[in-house]
Amino acid sequence: YAKADGRGTFRFFEQAMDEQLQARRALEVDLRKAVTNGEFELFYQPQINLRDDEIAGFETLLRWHHPERGIISPSEFIPVAEDTGLLSSLGEWIIEQACREAATWPRDMHVAVNLSPVQFRSRGLVQTVSRALALSGLAPQRLELEITESVLLQDNEMTVSTLHQLRRLGVRIAMDDFGTGYSSLSYLRSFPFDKIKIDQSFVREMSQRADCLAIVQSVASLGASLGMPTVAEGIETEEQLRQIEAAGCTDAQGYYFGRPRPARELVYTLAALKNGVKVA
Ligand code: C2E
Ligand code: MG
Ligand code: MG
Ligand code: MG
């Protein structure tokens, strides 16, 4: 294998690069096939309203059932789908499917759909969303679009105009992974948002680190004074739940309440809920 000298190290490095490139190419090829073969599925994770402990809605999380590798995480393949232009048709399918499924849920439960920065900037987005609403009959205010701060890095007219057009349709906009980007606070002033999702990295370390807890608390009170609901992501323990409730977060999401699950399994979640059984 690689010798300890510089040359050997370099060759080892070259080989690793080569393997990475090949893996990436293979993923691209497989992704193309996946779109035509229908290997994608939407999973749903409950979001709990802490005022009444009811399910307020579900976030949809994309899953790829790879024929050989099993389930592949969206964080691995979405960037590749973006680079290869495959995300536009896939993104349309996600929005339509999510609206179609949410239209069958009880009450006014919402469905939250993630939008990547490339999706957000694509030309047909507003049309895709309004078409999905019309086709499914879902009330627009039950659709929530999650965007991250990186969408707003390109602080241009088009970004602002798209946000306004979406809101004019009646859909809601949530800022995902809040606190991980740059100058989050100025975004809150310049763009119309309906909800803040506090990134799970802060929640995870909240019990051990005073600074993380302080961040969660300040975002929650910021949300309260701006009249915006704040969702704490990544709640896994009862202690974390107690802390975010004390901090004043209005909603919670995480494995403690339920993992992302296929649509057909939601039926049981919703039925259990009706009988007053805990979700997780
Ligand atoms: P995100 O939108 O911030 O989603 C939250 C991620 O945290 C999900 O990972 C979810 O499964 C995971 N999670 C939820 N509760 C817990 C918890 O208690 N503990 C831990 N450790 N993790 C938890 P997932 O499903 O792998 O998705 C990763 C990211 O991929 C998402 O982050 C989102 O940015 C992106 N993504 C997922 N689905 C879609 C999609 O349909 N379209 C687009 N454009 N992006 C998507
Ligand atoms: Mg939530
Ligand atoms: Mg999200
Ligand atoms: Mg998030």
Coordinates of C-alpha atoms and ligand atoms in Angstrom, one line a residue:
Y1 CA 0.0 0.0 0.0
A2 CA 1.0 3.7 0.3
K3 CA 4.5 4.0 1.5
A4 CA 5.2 6.5 4.3
D5 CA 7.2 8.8 1.9
G6 CA 5.7 11.7 0.0
R7 CA 5.4 9.9 -3.3
G8 CA 3.4 7.0 -1.8
T9 CA 1.2 9.4 0.0
F10 CA 0.5 11.3 -3.2
R11 CA -0.3 8.1 -5.0
F12 CA -2.7 7.1 -2.3
F13 CA -4.3 10.5 -2.5
E14 CA -4.7 10.2 -6.3
Q15 CA -6.3 6.8 -5.9
A16 CA -8.7 8.1 -3.3
M17 CA -9.7 11.0 -5.6
D18 CA -10.2 8.6 -8.5
E19 CA -12.4 6.4 -6.4
Q20 CA -14.4 9.3 -5.3
L21 CA -15.0 10.4 -8.9
Q22 CA -16.0 7.0 -9.9
A23 CA -18.5 6.7 -7.0
R24 CA -19.9 10.0 -8.0
R25 CA -20.3 9.0 -11.6
A26 CA -22.0 5.8 -10.6
L27 CA -24.4 7.7 -8.4
E28 CA -25.3 10.0 -11.3
V29 CA -26.0 7.0 -13.6
D30 CA -28.1 5.4 -10.9
L31 CA -30.0 8.6 -10.2
R32 CA -31.1 8.9 -13.8
K33 CA -32.4 5.3 -13.7
A34 CA -34.1 6.0 -10.3
V35 CA -36.2 8.8 -11.7
T36 CA -37.6 6.6 -14.5
N37 CA -37.9 3.5 -12.3
G38 CA -39.7 5.3 -9.5
E39 CA -37.3 4.4 -6.7
F40 CA -38.2 7.5 -4.6
E41 CA -40.5 7.6 -1.7
L42 CA -41.6 10.3 0.7
F43 CA -41.3 9.7 4.4
Y44 CA -43.1 11.8 6.9
Q45 CA -42.1 13.0 10.4
P46 CA -44.6 14.5 12.8
Q47 CA -44.3 18.1 14.1
I48 CA -45.9 18.6 17.5
N49 CA -47.6 21.7 18.7
L50 CA -46.5 22.1 22.3
R51 CA -49.5 24.1 23.3
D52 CA -51.9 21.2 22.9
D53 CA -49.4 18.3 22.3
E54 CA -51.2 17.5 19.1
I55 CA -49.6 16.7 15.7
A56 CA -49.6 20.0 13.8
G57 CA -48.4 18.5 10.6
F58 CA -45.6 16.4 9.0
E59 CA -42.4 17.2 7.3
T60 CA -41.7 15.2 4.2
L61 CA -38.3 13.7 3.9
L62 CA -37.2 12.2 0.6
R63 CA -35.9 8.6 0.5
W64 CA -34.2 6.7 -2.3
H65 CA -34.6 3.0 -2.4
H66 CA -31.4 2.1 -4.2
P67 CA -31.7 -1.4 -5.7
E68 CA -28.3 -2.5 -4.4
R69 CA -27.4 -0.1 -1.6
G70 CA -30.7 0.2 0.2
I71 CA -32.0 3.5 1.5
I72 CA -29.7 6.4 0.6
S73 CA -29.8 9.7 2.5
P74 CA -31.0 12.8 0.7
S75 CA -28.0 14.7 1.9
E76 CA -25.9 12.4 -0.2
F77 CA -27.8 12.4 -3.4
I78 CA -29.6 15.8 -3.5
P79 CA -26.5 17.7 -4.3
V80 CA -25.8 15.3 -7.2
A81 CA -29.3 15.6 -8.4
E82 CA -29.0 19.3 -8.4
D83 CA -25.7 19.3 -10.4
T84 CA -27.1 17.0 -13.0
G85 CA -30.4 18.8 -13.5
L86 CA -32.4 15.9 -12.2
L87 CA -33.8 17.7 -9.3
S88 CA -36.3 19.7 -11.4
S89 CA -38.5 16.8 -12.3
L90 CA -37.9 15.1 -9.0
G91 CA -38.7 18.3 -7.1
E92 CA -42.0 18.6 -9.0
W93 CA -42.9 15.1 -8.1
I94 CA -42.1 15.7 -4.4
I95 CA -44.3 18.8 -4.2
E96 CA -47.2 17.1 -6.1
Q97 CA -47.0 13.9 -4.1
A98 CA -46.7 15.7 -0.8
C99 CA -49.8 17.8 -1.5
R100 CA -51.7 14.7 -2.8
E101 CA -51.0 12.8 0.4
A102 CA -51.6 15.7 2.8
A103 CA -55.0 16.3 1.2
T104 CA -56.1 13.0 2.8
W105 CA -55.0 13.9 6.4
P106 CA -57.4 15.0 9.1
R107 CA -58.0 18.4 10.5
D108 CA -55.9 21.2 9.1
M109 CA -52.6 19.3 9.4
H110 CA -49.9 20.8 7.3
V111 CA -47.2 19.3 5.2
A112 CA -43.7 20.8 5.1
V113 CA -41.7 20.3 2.0
N114 CA -37.9 21.1 1.8
L115 CA -36.7 23.2 -1.1
S116 CA -33.1 23.2 -2.1
P117 CA -31.5 26.5 -3.2
V118 CA -31.4 25.4 -6.8
Q119 CA -35.1 24.4 -6.7
F120 CA -36.0 27.7 -5.2
R121 CA -34.3 29.6 -8.0
S122 CA -35.7 27.4 -10.8
R123 CA -38.1 29.3 -13.1
G124 CA -41.1 27.1 -12.8
L125 CA -41.3 26.9 -9.0
V126 CA -44.3 29.1 -8.4
Q127 CA -46.2 27.5 -11.2
T128 CA -45.3 24.0 -9.9
V129 CA -46.6 24.9 -6.5
S130 CA -49.9 26.4 -7.7
R131 CA -50.4 23.4 -10.0
A132 CA -49.8 20.9 -7.2
L133 CA -52.3 22.8 -5.0
A134 CA -54.9 22.9 -7.7
L135 CA -54.5 19.2 -8.6
S136 CA -54.7 18.0 -5.0
G137 CA -57.2 20.4 -3.7
L138 CA -55.0 21.0 -0.7
A139 CA -55.7 24.3 1.0
P140 CA -52.7 26.5 0.3
Q141 CA -52.1 27.4 4.0
R142 CA -51.6 23.7 4.7
L143 CA -48.5 23.7 2.5
E144 CA -45.3 24.9 4.2
L145 CA -42.1 25.3 2.2
E146 CA -38.8 25.0 4.1
I147 CA -35.9 27.0 2.8
T148 CA -32.5 27.5 4.3
E149 CA -30.5 30.6 4.7
S150 CA -28.3 29.7 1.8
V151 CA -31.3 30.5 -0.5
L152 CA -31.2 34.0 0.8
L153 CA -27.5 34.5 0.3
Q154 CA -28.3 35.6 -3.2
D155 CA -30.2 38.5 -1.9
N156 CA -31.6 39.7 -5.2
E157 CA -34.9 40.8 -6.5
M158 CA -35.8 37.4 -7.9
T159 CA -35.4 35.8 -4.4
V160 CA -37.7 38.4 -2.8
S161 CA -40.2 38.3 -5.7
T162 CA -40.4 34.5 -5.5
L163 CA -41.0 34.6 -1.8
H164 CA -43.8 37.1 -2.2
Q165 CA -45.4 35.2 -5.1
L166 CA -45.4 32.0 -3.0
R167 CA -47.0 33.8 -0.1
R168 CA -49.5 35.4 -2.4
L169 CA -50.6 31.8 -3.3
G170 CA -51.3 31.4 0.4
V171 CA -48.5 28.9 1.2
R172 CA -46.3 29.4 4.3
I173 CA -42.5 29.7 4.4
A174 CA -40.4 28.3 7.1
M175 CA -36.7 29.1 7.7
D176 CA -35.0 25.7 8.2
D177 CA -31.7 25.1 10.1
F178 CA -31.9 28.6 11.6
G179 CA -28.7 29.8 13.1
T180 CA -26.3 27.8 10.9
G181 CA -26.0 30.4 8.1
Y182 CA -24.7 34.0 8.0
S183 CA -26.4 37.0 9.5
S184 CA -29.7 35.2 10.2
L185 CA -31.1 38.1 12.0
S186 CA -31.1 40.5 9.0
Y187 CA -32.9 37.9 7.0
L188 CA -35.7 37.9 9.4
R189 CA -36.1 41.6 8.8
S190 CA -35.8 41.6 5.0
F191 CA -37.8 38.5 4.1
P192 CA -41.3 37.4 4.8
F193 CA -41.3 34.2 6.9
D194 CA -44.0 32.4 8.8
K195 CA -41.9 30.1 11.0
I196 CA -38.4 29.5 12.3
K197 CA -36.9 26.0 12.7
I198 CA -34.0 26.0 15.2
D199 CA -31.2 23.8 13.9
Q200 CA -30.8 20.5 15.6
S201 CA -27.1 21.1 16.2
F202 CA -28.0 23.6 19.0
V203 CA -30.7 21.3 20.4
R204 CA -28.3 18.3 20.5
E205 CA -25.7 20.1 22.7
M206 CA -28.1 22.2 24.7
S207 CA -27.9 19.9 27.8
Q208 CA -24.1 20.1 28.0
R209 CA -23.4 23.5 26.6
A210 CA -24.7 26.7 28.1
D211 CA -24.1 28.6 24.9
C212 CA -26.3 26.3 22.8
L213 CA -29.0 26.6 25.4
A214 CA -28.7 30.3 25.3
I215 CA -29.0 30.4 21.5
V216 CA -32.2 28.2 21.6
Q217 CA -33.7 30.5 24.3
S218 CA -32.9 33.7 22.4
V219 CA -34.3 32.4 19.1
A220 CA -37.5 31.3 20.9
S221 CA -38.0 34.7 22.5
L222 CA -37.1 36.4 19.2
G223 CA -39.8 34.3 17.5
A224 CA -42.2 35.2 20.3
S225 CA -41.6 38.9 20.0
L226 CA -41.9 38.8 16.2
G227 CA -45.1 36.7 16.4
M228 CA -43.4 33.7 14.6
P229 CA -43.7 30.1 15.8
T230 CA -40.4 28.4 16.6
V231 CA -39.9 24.7 16.0
A232 CA -37.0 22.9 17.8
E233 CA -35.6 20.2 15.5
G234 CA -34.0 17.0 16.6
I235 CA -35.7 16.4 20.0
E236 CA -34.6 13.0 21.2
T237 CA -35.1 13.0 24.9
E238 CA -37.6 14.1 27.5
E239 CA -35.0 16.4 29.0
Q240 CA -34.6 18.2 25.7
L241 CA -38.3 18.5 25.4
R242 CA -38.5 20.1 28.9
Q243 CA -35.7 22.6 28.0
I244 CA -37.3 23.8 24.8
E245 CA -40.7 24.1 26.4
A246 CA -39.1 26.2 29.2
A247 CA -37.3 28.2 26.5
G248 CA -40.7 29.0 24.9
C249 CA -40.4 27.1 21.6
T250 CA -43.9 26.6 20.2
D251 CA -43.4 23.4 18.3
A252 CA -41.1 20.3 18.3
Q253 CA -39.9 17.7 16.0
G254 CA -37.6 14.7 16.5
Y255 CA -37.1 11.0 17.1
Y256 CA -38.7 11.4 20.6
F257 CA -42.0 12.0 19.0
G258 CA -41.5 9.9 15.9
R259 CA -39.1 9.0 13.2
P260 CA -39.8 9.7 9.5
R261 CA -42.0 7.0 8.2
P262 CA -43.7 6.0 4.9
A263 CA -47.1 7.4 4.2
R264 CA -48.9 4.1 4.6
E265 CA -47.7 3.9 8.3
L266 CA -49.1 7.4 9.1
V267 CA -52.5 5.8 9.2
Y268 CA -51.5 4.1 12.4
T269 CA -49.9 7.2 13.9
L270 CA -53.1 9.1 13.2
A271 CA -55.3 6.4 14.6
A272 CA -53.2 6.0 17.7
L273 CA -53.4 9.7 18.2
K274 CA -57.2 9.7 18.1
N275 CA -57.2 7.1 20.9
G276 CA -54.9 9.3 23.0
V277 CA -51.8 7.1 22.6
K278 CA -48.4 8.6 22.4
V279 CA -46.9 8.9 18.9
A280 CA -43.4 7.6 19.3
Ligands
C2E1 P1 -33.7 18.9 7.3 O1 -34.8 19.5 6.4 O2 -33.2 19.8 8.3 O3 -34.4 17.6 7.9 C1 -34.1 17.1 9.2 C2 -33.2 15.9 9.2 O4 -33.0 15.5 10.5 C3 -33.8 14.7 8.5 O5 -32.7 14.0 7.9 C4 -34.5 13.9 9.6 O6 -34.6 12.6 9.3 C5 -33.4 14.2 10.7 N1 -34.0 14.1 12.1 C6 -35.3 14.3 12.5 N2 -35.4 14.2 13.8 C7 -34.2 13.8 14.3 C8 -33.7 13.5 15.6 O7 -34.3 13.5 16.6 N3 -32.3 13.1 15.6 C9 -31.5 13.1 14.5 N4 -30.3 12.8 14.7 N5 -32.0 13.4 13.3 C10 -33.3 13.7 13.2 P2 -32.8 13.4 6.4 O8 -34.2 12.8 6.2 O9 -31.6 12.5 6.2 O10 -32.7 14.7 5.5 C11 -31.5 15.4 5.5 C12 -31.6 16.7 4.8 O11 -31.9 16.5 3.4 C13 -32.8 17.6 5.2 O12 -32.5 18.3 6.3 C14 -33.1 18.4 4.0 O13 -32.2 19.5 3.9 C15 -32.7 17.5 2.8 N6 -33.9 16.9 2.3 C16 -34.7 15.9 2.8 N7 -35.8 15.6 2.0 C17 -35.7 16.5 1.0 C18 -36.6 16.8 -0.2 O14 -37.6 16.2 -0.4 N8 -36.2 17.9 -1.0 C19 -35.0 18.6 -0.7 N9 -34.7 19.6 -1.6 N10 -34.2 18.3 0.3 C20 -34.6 17.3 1.2
MG2 MG -41.8 20.8 14.5
MG3 MG -36.4 20.6 6.7
MG4 MG -33.4 21.3 9.5

